[in-house]
Amino acid sequence: MEFEVVRVQSLSESNITEVPSQYIQPPENRPRSKFVISGSLEKANGQDDAHLRIPVIDLFGFDAEQRESVREAIGEACRLWGAFYVTNHGVALELLDSIRSVGRSFFEDCSIDEKLRYACDPNSAASQGYGSKMLTPSPQQNETVVLDWRDYFDHHTLPMSRRDPSRWPQFPANYREVVSQYSDQMKVLAEKLLGLISESMELPTSSIQEAVGDFYQNITISYYPPCPRPDLTLGLQSHSDMGAITLLIQDDVPGLQVLKDFNWITVPPRPYAILVLLADQTEIITNGICRSCEHRAITNSTRARLSVATFHDPAKTVKVSPALELVTESSPARYGEVGYGDYVSSWYSKGPDGKRNIDALRISS
């Protein structure tokens, strides 16, 4: 069955005053009128936000003399948040600017006909290319699926056998080169971060990386156009990521929110910091000591927003289970072994709904 795909940017630019019904979230999922902005002086539910400030961790360029303090800070952030910013991360700052620039140019400077040359298959889940609808529901589900207020371009970047720059835009002229360079630098950073996370769990440095195996990396540039009814919509529905670790950068428009202590916290943009989001397989490997981060994106009525998320996942043939060192009599396994390919299939067939997909794997005590 084929599904008609409407580009959200085209809807936004048509100056509609209401949103089509398929984008309207059920009342329980809609953004609240008030929410905490991490690091601000705003309050939610009468609480000061001091305990709701997303951690910002200076990596000191991976200086060996700072490794212990960095490892401790990362361990605490993994346990309490599942998300944290990193600075002095070793990724060229001009590269962060470049990938935001080429991504924005594709969405804002290319004609719709040019963009559609790179359209992904609307009937295949998470296929590479330009799209607006990540999930492909069954016919029985189609009438009830709520769509995200978002367009995106998904790039398959690692392993190298998946990387085919001919399927990426040629405009701007440096687009393909920038994405390739960004992919390579994100891989290096993800490997180093997983090493620090392993050490923070008192595991050998290579433990999580070995459990994940060679990265399957996707880079998704998301474009969230202005929305006439941000009170009714979401740019991205609440979910935790499926894989091991996600590295994300934003432009200067707020919109990303993480769930902490039952509060949706808007993550303030930091142009040269990289946001680390722990994903479900890392939660499994660490036996629930690290929690994957539930997050979503809200919309606004005045400014387009752009983000770049780099996902690092296992191969679908990999089987993931808690690290043996973290399973003891006093701390039994909280998850059974799961085939990553089966997990991905389940995630896409059920769709995102907070952390229900990983929570369904928890072993009852």
Coordinates of C-alpha atoms in Angstrom, one line a residue:
M1 CA 0.0 0.0 0.0
E2 CA 1.4 3.5 -0.9
F3 CA 0.9 6.5 1.3
E4 CA 0.8 10.0 0.0
V5 CA 3.6 12.1 1.4
V6 CA 3.1 15.8 2.0
R7 CA 6.2 17.9 2.7
V8 CA 5.7 19.8 6.0
Q9 CA 7.8 22.8 4.6
S10 CA 5.3 23.1 1.8
L11 CA 2.4 23.1 4.2
S12 CA 4.1 25.8 6.3
E13 CA 4.9 28.0 3.3
S14 CA 1.3 27.8 2.1
N15 CA 0.4 30.1 5.0
I16 CA -2.2 27.8 6.5
T17 CA -3.7 28.9 9.8
E18 CA -4.7 25.5 11.1
V19 CA -2.8 22.2 10.8
P20 CA -4.2 19.1 9.1
S21 CA -5.8 16.6 11.5
Q22 CA -3.0 14.0 10.9
Y23 CA -0.5 16.3 12.7
I24 CA -2.7 16.9 15.8
Q25 CA -1.4 15.1 18.8
P26 CA -3.8 13.6 21.3
P27 CA -4.3 15.9 24.3
E28 CA -2.0 13.9 26.6
N29 CA 0.9 14.3 24.2
R30 CA 0.6 18.0 23.5
P31 CA 3.2 20.4 24.8
R32 CA 2.3 22.1 28.0
S33 CA 2.0 25.8 28.0
K34 CA 4.8 26.0 30.6
F35 CA 8.0 24.0 30.7
V36 CA 11.4 24.3 32.1
I37 CA 14.2 25.7 30.1
S38 CA 17.4 24.1 31.4
G39 CA 19.7 26.5 33.0
S40 CA 17.2 29.3 33.2
L41 CA 15.4 30.9 36.1
E42 CA 12.0 29.6 35.1
K43 CA 10.1 27.3 37.3
A44 CA 7.7 24.4 36.7
N45 CA 5.4 22.9 39.3
G46 CA 6.7 25.4 41.8
Q47 CA 10.3 24.0 41.7
D48 CA 13.5 25.9 41.1
D49 CA 15.3 24.4 38.2
A50 CA 18.7 23.9 39.8
H51 CA 18.3 20.1 39.6
L52 CA 17.0 20.3 36.0
R53 CA 20.1 21.8 34.4
I54 CA 21.4 19.5 31.7
P55 CA 25.0 18.7 32.4
V56 CA 27.8 20.4 30.4
I57 CA 31.0 18.4 30.5
D58 CA 34.3 19.8 29.4
L59 CA 36.3 16.9 27.8
F60 CA 39.5 18.9 27.9
G61 CA 40.5 17.6 24.5
F62 CA 40.7 14.1 26.1
D63 CA 43.7 15.2 28.1
A64 CA 44.9 12.2 30.1
E65 CA 45.4 14.3 33.2
Q66 CA 41.7 15.2 33.2
R67 CA 40.4 11.7 32.4
E68 CA 39.4 10.7 35.9
S69 CA 37.3 13.8 36.6
V70 CA 35.8 13.7 33.1
R71 CA 34.9 10.0 33.6
E72 CA 33.3 10.7 36.9
A73 CA 31.2 13.6 35.5
I74 CA 30.1 11.4 32.5
G75 CA 29.2 8.5 34.8
E76 CA 27.0 10.8 36.9
A77 CA 25.3 12.3 33.8
C78 CA 24.6 8.8 32.4
R79 CA 23.0 7.6 35.6
L80 CA 20.9 10.7 36.3
W81 CA 20.1 12.0 32.8
G82 CA 21.1 9.8 29.9
A83 CA 22.0 13.1 28.2
F84 CA 24.7 15.7 28.5
Y85 CA 26.6 18.3 26.5
V86 CA 30.3 18.0 25.8
T87 CA 32.7 20.8 25.0
N88 CA 36.4 20.7 23.9
H89 CA 35.4 17.5 22.1
G90 CA 37.9 17.5 19.3
V91 CA 35.5 18.0 16.4
A92 CA 36.4 21.0 14.3
L93 CA 34.1 23.8 15.1
E94 CA 34.0 25.0 11.5
L95 CA 32.7 21.6 10.6
L96 CA 29.7 22.1 12.9
D97 CA 29.0 25.3 11.2
S98 CA 29.4 23.7 7.8
I99 CA 27.0 20.9 8.2
R100 CA 24.4 23.2 9.6
S101 CA 25.0 25.5 6.6
V102 CA 24.7 22.9 3.9
G103 CA 21.7 21.3 5.6
R104 CA 19.8 24.6 5.8
S105 CA 20.8 25.5 2.2
F106 CA 19.3 22.2 1.0
F107 CA 16.0 22.9 2.7
E108 CA 15.7 26.6 2.1
D109 CA 17.6 27.3 -1.2
C110 CA 16.7 24.2 -3.3
S111 CA 13.4 24.0 -5.2
I112 CA 10.9 21.3 -4.2
D113 CA 11.6 19.6 -7.5
E114 CA 15.3 19.5 -6.8
K115 CA 14.7 18.1 -3.3
L116 CA 12.3 15.4 -4.6
R117 CA 15.1 14.0 -6.8
Y118 CA 16.5 12.6 -3.5
A119 CA 13.1 11.5 -2.0
C120 CA 13.3 8.4 0.1
D121 CA 11.0 5.5 -0.4
P122 CA 7.8 6.4 1.5
N123 CA 6.9 2.7 1.9
S124 CA 10.1 1.7 3.5
A125 CA 11.0 2.5 7.1
A126 CA 14.0 4.7 7.6
S127 CA 15.1 4.6 4.0
Q128 CA 17.9 7.0 2.9
G129 CA 17.0 10.4 1.4
Y130 CA 14.6 13.3 1.7
G131 CA 11.5 12.5 3.6
S132 CA 8.7 13.6 6.0
K133 CA 7.4 10.4 7.3
M134 CA 9.9 8.1 9.1
L135 CA 7.4 5.4 10.0
T136 CA 5.5 3.2 7.6
P137 CA 2.4 1.9 9.5
S138 CA 0.4 -1.1 8.6
P139 CA -2.9 -0.4 6.8
Q140 CA -4.8 -1.1 10.0
Q141 CA -2.7 1.6 11.8
N142 CA -2.7 4.2 9.1
E143 CA -5.8 6.1 10.2
T144 CA -4.6 6.6 13.7
V145 CA -0.9 7.5 13.2
V146 CA 0.0 11.1 14.1
L147 CA 2.6 12.7 11.9
D148 CA 5.6 14.8 13.0
W149 CA 5.9 18.4 12.0
R150 CA 9.2 17.8 10.3
D151 CA 11.1 17.2 7.1
Y152 CA 14.4 15.4 7.1
F153 CA 17.3 14.0 5.0
D154 CA 18.7 10.8 6.2
H155 CA 22.2 9.7 5.1
H156 CA 23.6 6.2 5.5
T157 CA 27.3 6.9 6.3
L158 CA 28.9 3.9 8.0
P159 CA 30.1 1.3 7.4
M160 CA 31.8 2.5 4.3
S161 CA 29.9 -0.2 2.2
R162 CA 26.7 1.8 3.0
R163 CA 28.1 5.2 2.2
D164 CA 27.1 6.3 -1.3
P165 CA 27.5 10.1 -1.7
S166 CA 25.8 10.0 -5.1
R167 CA 22.5 9.7 -3.3
W168 CA 23.1 12.9 -1.4
P169 CA 22.5 16.5 -2.7
Q170 CA 25.0 18.1 -4.9
F171 CA 24.0 21.6 -3.8
P172 CA 25.7 23.3 -2.2
A173 CA 28.8 22.1 -4.0
N174 CA 30.5 21.0 -0.8
Y175 CA 27.5 19.1 0.7
R176 CA 28.8 15.6 0.1
E177 CA 32.3 16.4 1.3
V178 CA 31.0 18.1 4.5
V179 CA 28.7 15.1 5.4
S180 CA 31.6 12.6 4.8
Q181 CA 34.0 14.6 7.0
Y182 CA 31.3 15.0 9.7
S183 CA 30.6 11.3 9.7
D184 CA 34.3 10.5 10.2
Q185 CA 34.7 12.9 13.1
M186 CA 31.5 11.8 14.8
K187 CA 32.6 8.2 14.7
V188 CA 35.8 9.0 16.5
L189 CA 34.0 11.0 19.1
A190 CA 31.4 8.3 19.7
E191 CA 34.1 5.7 20.2
K192 CA 35.9 7.9 22.7
L193 CA 32.7 8.6 24.6
L194 CA 31.7 4.9 24.8
G195 CA 35.2 4.3 26.2
L196 CA 34.6 6.9 28.9
I197 CA 31.1 5.5 29.7
S198 CA 32.6 2.0 30.0
E199 CA 35.2 3.2 32.4
S200 CA 32.6 5.1 34.4
M201 CA 30.8 1.7 34.9
E202 CA 34.2 0.2 36.1
L203 CA 34.3 -1.8 32.9
P204 CA 37.3 -2.1 30.5
T205 CA 37.5 0.8 28.1
S206 CA 36.5 -1.2 25.1
S207 CA 33.5 -3.1 26.7
I208 CA 30.5 -1.2 25.3
Q209 CA 32.2 -0.7 21.9
E210 CA 32.9 -4.5 21.7
A211 CA 29.3 -5.3 22.6
V212 CA 28.0 -2.9 19.9
G213 CA 30.5 -3.9 17.2
D214 CA 31.3 -1.9 14.2
F215 CA 29.0 1.2 14.0
Y216 CA 26.1 1.4 11.6
Q217 CA 25.9 5.2 11.5
N218 CA 23.2 7.4 10.1
I219 CA 23.2 11.2 9.9
T220 CA 19.7 12.8 9.9
I221 CA 19.4 16.5 9.2
S222 CA 15.9 17.5 10.5
Y223 CA 14.1 20.7 9.4
Y224 CA 11.2 21.9 11.5
P225 CA 9.3 24.6 9.7
P226 CA 7.2 27.2 11.5
C227 CA 3.9 25.8 12.6
P228 CA 0.6 27.7 13.0
R229 CA -0.4 25.6 16.0
P230 CA 2.6 24.6 18.1
D231 CA 0.2 23.9 21.0
L232 CA -1.3 21.0 19.0
T233 CA 1.8 19.5 17.3
L234 CA 5.2 17.9 17.9
G235 CA 8.2 18.2 15.6
L236 CA 9.3 14.8 16.8
Q237 CA 7.2 12.5 19.1
S238 CA 8.5 11.3 22.4
H239 CA 11.0 8.4 22.1
S240 CA 14.3 7.0 23.1
D241 CA 16.8 6.2 20.3
M242 CA 17.2 2.5 19.4
G243 CA 20.9 2.2 19.0
A244 CA 24.0 2.8 21.3
I245 CA 24.7 6.5 21.3
T246 CA 23.4 9.6 19.4
L247 CA 25.4 12.9 18.9
L248 CA 23.3 15.9 18.2
I249 CA 23.9 19.6 17.3
Q250 CA 21.2 22.3 17.0
D251 CA 21.0 25.7 15.5
D252 CA 20.0 28.7 17.7
V253 CA 16.3 27.9 17.8
P254 CA 15.2 26.1 21.0
G255 CA 12.9 23.0 20.5
L256 CA 14.6 19.8 21.7
Q257 CA 13.2 18.6 25.0
V258 CA 14.4 15.8 27.3
L259 CA 12.3 14.2 30.1
K260 CA 13.8 14.5 33.6
D261 CA 11.9 13.9 36.8
F262 CA 8.6 14.0 35.0
N263 CA 9.4 17.5 33.5
W264 CA 9.9 18.2 29.8
I265 CA 13.1 20.3 29.8
T266 CA 13.9 22.4 26.8
V267 CA 17.6 22.0 26.0
P268 CA 19.2 25.4 25.4
P269 CA 21.1 25.6 22.1
R270 CA 24.9 25.7 22.4
P271 CA 26.4 26.2 19.0
Y272 CA 29.7 24.5 19.5
A273 CA 28.8 21.9 22.1
I274 CA 27.6 18.5 21.1
L275 CA 24.7 16.9 22.9
V276 CA 25.1 13.2 23.8
L277 CA 22.0 11.1 24.0
L278 CA 22.3 7.6 25.4
A279 CA 20.3 5.1 23.4
D280 CA 18.5 1.8 24.3
Q281 CA 21.3 -0.7 23.6
T282 CA 23.7 1.1 26.0
E283 CA 21.0 0.9 28.7
I284 CA 20.8 -2.8 28.1
I285 CA 24.6 -3.3 28.1
T286 CA 25.0 -1.4 31.4
N287 CA 22.1 -3.4 32.9
G288 CA 20.0 -0.3 33.4
I289 CA 22.6 1.7 35.3
C290 CA 22.7 4.1 32.4
R291 CA 19.2 5.1 31.2
S292 CA 18.5 5.9 27.6
C293 CA 17.2 9.4 27.2
E294 CA 13.5 10.0 26.4
H295 CA 13.3 13.1 24.2
R296 CA 11.0 15.0 21.8
A297 CA 11.0 18.2 19.7
I298 CA 8.4 20.9 20.0
T299 CA 7.5 23.4 17.3
N300 CA 7.1 27.2 17.2
S301 CA 5.1 29.6 15.0
T302 CA 7.8 32.0 13.9
R303 CA 11.2 30.4 13.1
A304 CA 12.4 27.3 11.3
R305 CA 14.6 25.0 13.3
L306 CA 17.4 22.7 12.2
S307 CA 19.2 19.9 14.0
V308 CA 21.8 17.3 13.0
A309 CA 21.6 13.9 14.7
T310 CA 24.3 11.2 14.2
F311 CA 23.1 7.8 15.3
H312 CA 25.6 5.0 16.1
D313 CA 23.9 1.6 16.1
P314 CA 24.9 -2.1 16.1
A315 CA 24.5 -4.2 13.0
K316 CA 21.2 -5.9 12.9
T317 CA 22.9 -9.3 13.4
V318 CA 24.3 -8.3 16.7
K319 CA 22.8 -9.7 19.9
V320 CA 22.9 -7.4 22.9
S321 CA 22.7 -8.3 26.6
P322 CA 23.9 -6.9 29.9
A323 CA 27.7 -6.9 30.5
L324 CA 28.5 -10.0 32.6
E325 CA 30.5 -7.8 35.1
L326 CA 27.3 -5.8 35.9
V327 CA 25.2 -8.9 36.6
T328 CA 25.5 -10.1 40.2
E329 CA 23.3 -11.8 42.8
S330 CA 22.4 -8.4 44.3
S331 CA 21.9 -6.9 40.8
P332 CA 20.5 -9.6 38.5
A333 CA 20.0 -9.1 34.8
R334 CA 17.3 -6.6 34.1
Y335 CA 17.1 -7.5 30.4
G336 CA 17.4 -10.7 28.4
E337 CA 19.5 -11.0 25.3
V338 CA 17.9 -9.2 22.3
G339 CA 18.7 -9.4 18.6
Y340 CA 19.2 -5.8 17.4
G341 CA 17.4 -6.5 14.1
D342 CA 14.4 -7.8 15.9
Y343 CA 14.4 -4.8 18.2
V344 CA 14.5 -2.4 15.2
S345 CA 11.6 -4.2 13.6
S346 CA 9.6 -4.1 16.8
W347 CA 10.3 -0.4 17.2
Y348 CA 9.1 0.5 13.7
S349 CA 6.1 -1.7 13.8
K350 CA 4.9 -0.3 17.2
G351 CA 6.1 3.2 16.6
P352 CA 7.6 5.6 19.2
D353 CA 5.9 6.0 22.5
G354 CA 8.3 7.2 25.1
K355 CA 10.4 4.3 26.2
R356 CA 7.8 1.5 25.8
N357 CA 10.0 -0.5 23.4
I358 CA 12.9 -1.0 25.8
D359 CA 10.6 -1.1 28.9
A360 CA 8.9 -4.1 27.3
L361 CA 12.2 -6.0 27.5
R362 CA 12.7 -5.5 31.2
I363 CA 12.7 -8.8 33.2
S364 CA 10.2 -8.7 36.0
S365 CA 11.8 -9.0 39.4

